[in-house]
Amino acid sequence: MPDLPSVHTDTWRHNHLGHWLRLALERFDARVLELMARHPGVPLGLSNLAERGQVGAAHIHITRHLAVEGARLTDLAQRAGMTKQAMGTLVSQCEAWGMVTREDDPADARARRVQFTATGLAWLGAYQEAVAQAEDELRHAISPEVATVVALGLEAYSA
């Protein structure tokens, strides 16, 4: 077993993989949102919200996890690792912004499905391009070889 640092020092709290992963994700998401704010395919209202920091990493959960064909709120929350109530709040905000709607579920009259609107699909397309650009920037910053190793390692670890 490796020697562990004393719990009485703070250095170990800020010098471990989880800490670096969190910082990297924050930086990556911030860059994606910055690119989204300036993307010509993002509707002006959403662009302004992103520019002012009103659209945050939490709203990206909908972008990452909502299937193009839509999903029930409970399924969307589960995919994002959130409570149904927290996801409901995000969906309500995105609905007010015109990104999504709640439609009757044709398979179950008691249920509703969250669907992207045309505005939401434009946002999703811009998100895809922003993620690709942020990934390219990351590869340039740390080298394509290191980025490939990191990606493979994270994929294996999260599987």
PDB file of C-alpha atoms in Angstrom, residues 21-155:
ATOM      1  CA  LEU A  21     -11.059  15.533 -13.884  1.00  0.00           C
ATOM      2  CA  ARG A  22     -13.480  18.031 -12.302  1.00  0.00           C
ATOM      3  CA  LEU A  23     -11.342  20.999 -13.304  1.00  0.00           C
ATOM      4  CA  ALA A  24     -10.916  19.651 -16.834  1.00  0.00           C
ATOM      5  CA  LEU A  25     -14.666  19.107 -17.211  1.00  0.00           C
ATOM      6  CA  GLU A  26     -15.409  22.611 -15.911  1.00  0.00           C
ATOM      7  CA  ARG A  27     -12.912  24.093 -18.370  1.00  0.00           C
ATOM      8  CA  PHE A  28     -14.234  22.012 -21.260  1.00  0.00           C
ATOM      9  CA  ASP A  29     -17.889  22.863 -20.538  1.00  0.00           C
ATOM     10  CA  ALA A  30     -17.040  26.555 -20.106  1.00  0.00           C
ATOM     11  CA  ARG A  31     -15.288  26.561 -23.484  1.00  0.00           C
ATOM     12  CA  VAL A  32     -18.220  24.806 -25.154  1.00  0.00           C
ATOM     13  CA  LEU A  33     -20.647  27.367 -23.703  1.00  0.00           C
ATOM     14  CA  GLU A  34     -18.354  30.208 -24.823  1.00  0.00           C
ATOM     15  CA  LEU A  35     -18.352  28.802 -28.358  1.00  0.00           C
ATOM     16  CA  MET A  36     -22.132  28.349 -28.219  1.00  0.00           C
ATOM     17  CA  ALA A  37     -22.624  32.002 -27.279  1.00  0.00           C
ATOM     18  CA  ARG A  38     -20.859  33.055 -30.471  1.00  0.00           C
ATOM     19  CA  HIS A  39     -22.052  30.315 -32.818  1.00  0.00           C
ATOM     20  CA  PRO A  40     -23.959  31.673 -35.835  1.00  0.00           C
ATOM     21  CA  GLY A  41     -26.352  28.697 -35.746  1.00  0.00           C
ATOM     22  CA  VAL A  42     -27.564  29.438 -32.231  1.00  0.00           C
ATOM     23  CA  PRO A  43     -30.744  31.495 -32.175  1.00  0.00           C
ATOM     24  CA  LEU A  44     -30.091  35.031 -30.926  1.00  0.00           C
ATOM     25  CA  GLY A  45     -32.094  34.667 -27.711  1.00  0.00           C
ATOM     26  CA  LEU A  46     -30.193  31.554 -26.659  1.00  0.00           C
ATOM     27  CA  SER A  47     -26.913  33.106 -27.729  1.00  0.00           C
ATOM     28  CA  ASN A  48     -27.601  36.087 -25.473  1.00  0.00           C
ATOM     29  CA  LEU A  49     -28.533  33.799 -22.569  1.00  0.00           C
ATOM     30  CA  ALA A  50     -25.317  31.817 -23.037  1.00  0.00           C
ATOM     31  CA  GLU A  51     -23.252  35.005 -23.306  1.00  0.00           C
ATOM     32  CA  ARG A  52     -24.679  36.284 -20.015  1.00  0.00           C
ATOM     33  CA  GLY A  53     -24.053  32.962 -18.272  1.00  0.00           C
ATOM     34  CA  GLN A  54     -27.756  32.118 -17.961  1.00  0.00           C
ATOM     35  CA  VAL A  55     -27.266  28.812 -19.769  1.00  0.00           C
ATOM     36  CA  GLY A  56     -24.950  26.738 -17.656  1.00  0.00           C
ATOM     37  CA  ALA A  57     -23.440  23.320 -17.369  1.00  0.00           C
ATOM     38  CA  ALA A  58     -26.657  22.016 -15.796  1.00  0.00           C
ATOM     39  CA  HIS A  59     -28.619  22.923 -18.945  1.00  0.00           C
ATOM     40  CA  ILE A  60     -26.065  21.004 -20.973  1.00  0.00           C
ATOM     41  CA  HIS A  61     -27.469  17.847 -19.331  1.00  0.00           C
ATOM     42  CA  ILE A  62     -30.548  18.235 -21.514  1.00  0.00           C
ATOM     43  CA  THR A  63     -28.383  18.796 -24.587  1.00  0.00           C
ATOM     44  CA  ARG A  64     -26.258  15.739 -23.791  1.00  0.00           C
ATOM     45  CA  HIS A  65     -29.015  13.366 -22.752  1.00  0.00           C
ATOM     46  CA  LEU A  66     -32.252  14.203 -24.588  1.00  0.00           C
ATOM     47  CA  ALA A  67     -32.648  11.868 -27.547  1.00  0.00           C
ATOM     48  CA  VAL A  68     -33.529  13.542 -30.844  1.00  0.00           C
ATOM     49  CA  GLU A  69     -36.805  11.599 -30.863  1.00  0.00           C
ATOM     50  CA  GLY A  70     -37.592  12.834 -27.334  1.00  0.00           C
ATOM     51  CA  ALA A  71     -37.867  11.114 -23.979  1.00  0.00           C
ATOM     52  CA  ARG A  72     -39.973  10.971 -20.856  1.00  0.00           C
ATOM     53  CA  LEU A  73     -38.798  13.220 -18.064  1.00  0.00           C
ATOM     54  CA  THR A  74     -38.033  10.258 -15.794  1.00  0.00           C
ATOM     55  CA  ASP A  75     -35.842   8.643 -18.463  1.00  0.00           C
ATOM     56  CA  LEU A  76     -34.084  11.933 -19.193  1.00  0.00           C
ATOM     57  CA  ALA A  77     -33.379  12.472 -15.488  1.00  0.00           C
ATOM     58  CA  GLN A  78     -32.063   8.941 -15.103  1.00  0.00           C
ATOM     59  CA  ARG A  79     -29.696   9.294 -18.095  1.00  0.00           C
ATOM     60  CA  ALA A  80     -28.379  12.580 -16.679  1.00  0.00           C
ATOM     61  CA  GLY A  81     -28.007  11.184 -13.159  1.00  0.00           C
ATOM     62  CA  MET A  82     -30.398  13.758 -11.717  1.00  0.00           C
ATOM     63  CA  THR A  83     -33.622  13.658  -9.746  1.00  0.00           C
ATOM     64  CA  LYS A  84     -36.849  13.966 -11.682  1.00  0.00           C
ATOM     65  CA  GLN A  85     -37.585  17.221  -9.831  1.00  0.00           C
ATOM     66  CA  ALA A  86     -34.220  18.800 -10.728  1.00  0.00           C
ATOM     67  CA  MET A  87     -34.581  17.752 -14.360  1.00  0.00           C
ATOM     68  CA  GLY A  88     -38.145  19.095 -14.365  1.00  0.00           C
ATOM     69  CA  THR A  89     -36.812  22.507 -13.339  1.00  0.00           C
ATOM     70  CA  LEU A  90     -34.227  22.465 -16.151  1.00  0.00           C
ATOM     71  CA  VAL A  91     -36.820  21.331 -18.683  1.00  0.00           C
ATOM     72  CA  SER A  92     -39.150  24.145 -17.585  1.00  0.00           C
ATOM     73  CA  GLN A  93     -36.374  26.702 -18.109  1.00  0.00           C
ATOM     74  CA  CYS A  94     -35.482  25.255 -21.506  1.00  0.00           C
ATOM     75  CA  GLU A  95     -39.171  25.178 -22.420  1.00  0.00           C
ATOM     76  CA  ALA A  96     -39.464  28.899 -21.547  1.00  0.00           C
ATOM     77  CA  TRP A  97     -36.457  29.554 -23.798  1.00  0.00           C
ATOM     78  CA  GLY A  98     -38.100  27.675 -26.690  1.00  0.00           C
ATOM     79  CA  MET A  99     -35.567  24.807 -26.747  1.00  0.00           C
ATOM     80  CA  VAL A 100     -37.964  22.008 -25.823  1.00  0.00           C
ATOM     81  CA  THR A 101     -41.656  21.269 -25.516  1.00  0.00           C
ATOM     82  CA  ARG A 102     -43.614  18.719 -23.538  1.00  0.00           C
ATOM     83  CA  GLU A 103     -45.879  16.689 -25.768  1.00  0.00           C
ATOM     84  CA  ASP A 104     -48.366  13.917 -25.044  1.00  0.00           C
ATOM     85  CA  ASP A 105     -46.716  10.509 -25.271  1.00  0.00           C
ATOM     86  CA  PRO A 106     -48.462   8.535 -28.033  1.00  0.00           C
ATOM     87  CA  ALA A 107     -47.564   5.278 -26.257  1.00  0.00           C
ATOM     88  CA  ASP A 108     -49.097   6.320 -22.916  1.00  0.00           C
ATOM     89  CA  ALA A 109     -51.855   8.911 -22.610  1.00  0.00           C
ATOM     90  CA  ARG A 110     -50.873   9.600 -18.990  1.00  0.00           C
ATOM     91  CA  ALA A 111     -47.263  10.451 -19.836  1.00  0.00           C
ATOM     92  CA  ARG A 112     -45.581  13.406 -21.532  1.00  0.00           C
ATOM     93  CA  ARG A 113     -42.430  13.450 -23.630  1.00  0.00           C
ATOM     94  CA  VAL A 114     -39.802  16.160 -23.745  1.00  0.00           C
ATOM     95  CA  GLN A 115     -39.006  17.034 -27.376  1.00  0.00           C
ATOM     96  CA  PHE A 116     -36.520  19.389 -28.980  1.00  0.00           C
ATOM     97  CA  THR A 117     -38.111  22.259 -30.886  1.00  0.00           C
ATOM     98  CA  ALA A 118     -36.596  23.596 -34.118  1.00  0.00           C
ATOM     99  CA  THR A 119     -34.716  26.077 -31.914  1.00  0.00           C
ATOM    100  CA  GLY A 120     -33.528  23.211 -29.712  1.00  0.00           C
ATOM    101  CA  LEU A 121     -32.337  21.237 -32.735  1.00  0.00           C
ATOM    102  CA  ALA A 122     -30.397  24.305 -33.933  1.00  0.00           C
ATOM    103  CA  TRP A 123     -28.856  24.510 -30.441  1.00  0.00           C
ATOM    104  CA  LEU A 124     -28.009  20.789 -30.596  1.00  0.00           C
ATOM    105  CA  GLY A 125     -26.285  21.198 -33.979  1.00  0.00           C
ATOM    106  CA  ALA A 126     -24.245  24.118 -32.667  1.00  0.00           C
ATOM    107  CA  TYR A 127     -23.411  22.082 -29.552  1.00  0.00           C
ATOM    108  CA  GLN A 128     -22.033  19.286 -31.734  1.00  0.00           C
ATOM    109  CA  GLU A 129     -19.772  21.742 -33.544  1.00  0.00           C
ATOM    110  CA  ALA A 130     -18.695  23.453 -30.298  1.00  0.00           C
ATOM    111  CA  VAL A 131     -17.779  20.107 -28.707  1.00  0.00           C
ATOM    112  CA  ALA A 132     -15.750  19.164 -31.791  1.00  0.00           C
ATOM    113  CA  GLN A 133     -13.889  22.484 -31.684  1.00  0.00           C
ATOM    114  CA  ALA A 134     -13.246  22.208 -27.923  1.00  0.00           C
ATOM    115  CA  GLU A 135     -11.922  18.671 -28.450  1.00  0.00           C
ATOM    116  CA  ASP A 136      -9.620  19.932 -31.213  1.00  0.00           C
ATOM    117  CA  GLU A 137      -8.353  22.664 -28.907  1.00  0.00           C
ATOM    118  CA  LEU A 138      -7.724  20.124 -26.150  1.00  0.00           C
ATOM    119  CA  ARG A 139      -5.806  17.876 -28.574  1.00  0.00           C
ATOM    120  CA  HIS A 140      -3.686  20.851 -29.640  1.00  0.00           C
ATOM    121  CA  ALA A 141      -3.021  21.869 -26.015  1.00  0.00           C
ATOM    122  CA  ILE A 142      -1.894  18.448 -24.776  1.00  0.00           C
ATOM    123  CA  SER A 143      -0.943  16.747 -28.088  1.00  0.00           C
ATOM    124  CA  PRO A 144      -3.010  14.342 -30.158  1.00  0.00           C
ATOM    125  CA  GLU A 145      -1.218  11.332 -28.673  1.00  0.00           C
ATOM    126  CA  VAL A 146      -1.861  12.320 -25.067  1.00  0.00           C
ATOM    127  CA  ALA A 147      -5.470  13.246 -25.889  1.00  0.00           C
ATOM    128  CA  THR A 148      -6.006   9.807 -27.422  1.00  0.00           C
ATOM    129  CA  VAL A 149      -4.555   8.074 -24.360  1.00  0.00           C
ATOM    130  CA  VAL A 150      -6.693  10.223 -22.050  1.00  0.00           C
ATOM    131  CA  ALA A 151      -9.832   9.499 -24.084  1.00  0.00           C
ATOM    132  CA  LEU A 152      -9.152   5.755 -24.150  1.00  0.00           C
ATOM    133  CA  GLY A 153      -8.375   5.699 -20.435  1.00  0.00           C
ATOM    134  CA  LEU A 154     -11.481   7.663 -19.476  1.00  0.00           C
ATOM    135  CA  GLU A 155     -13.655   5.505 -21.733  1.00  0.00           C
TER     136      GLU A 155
END
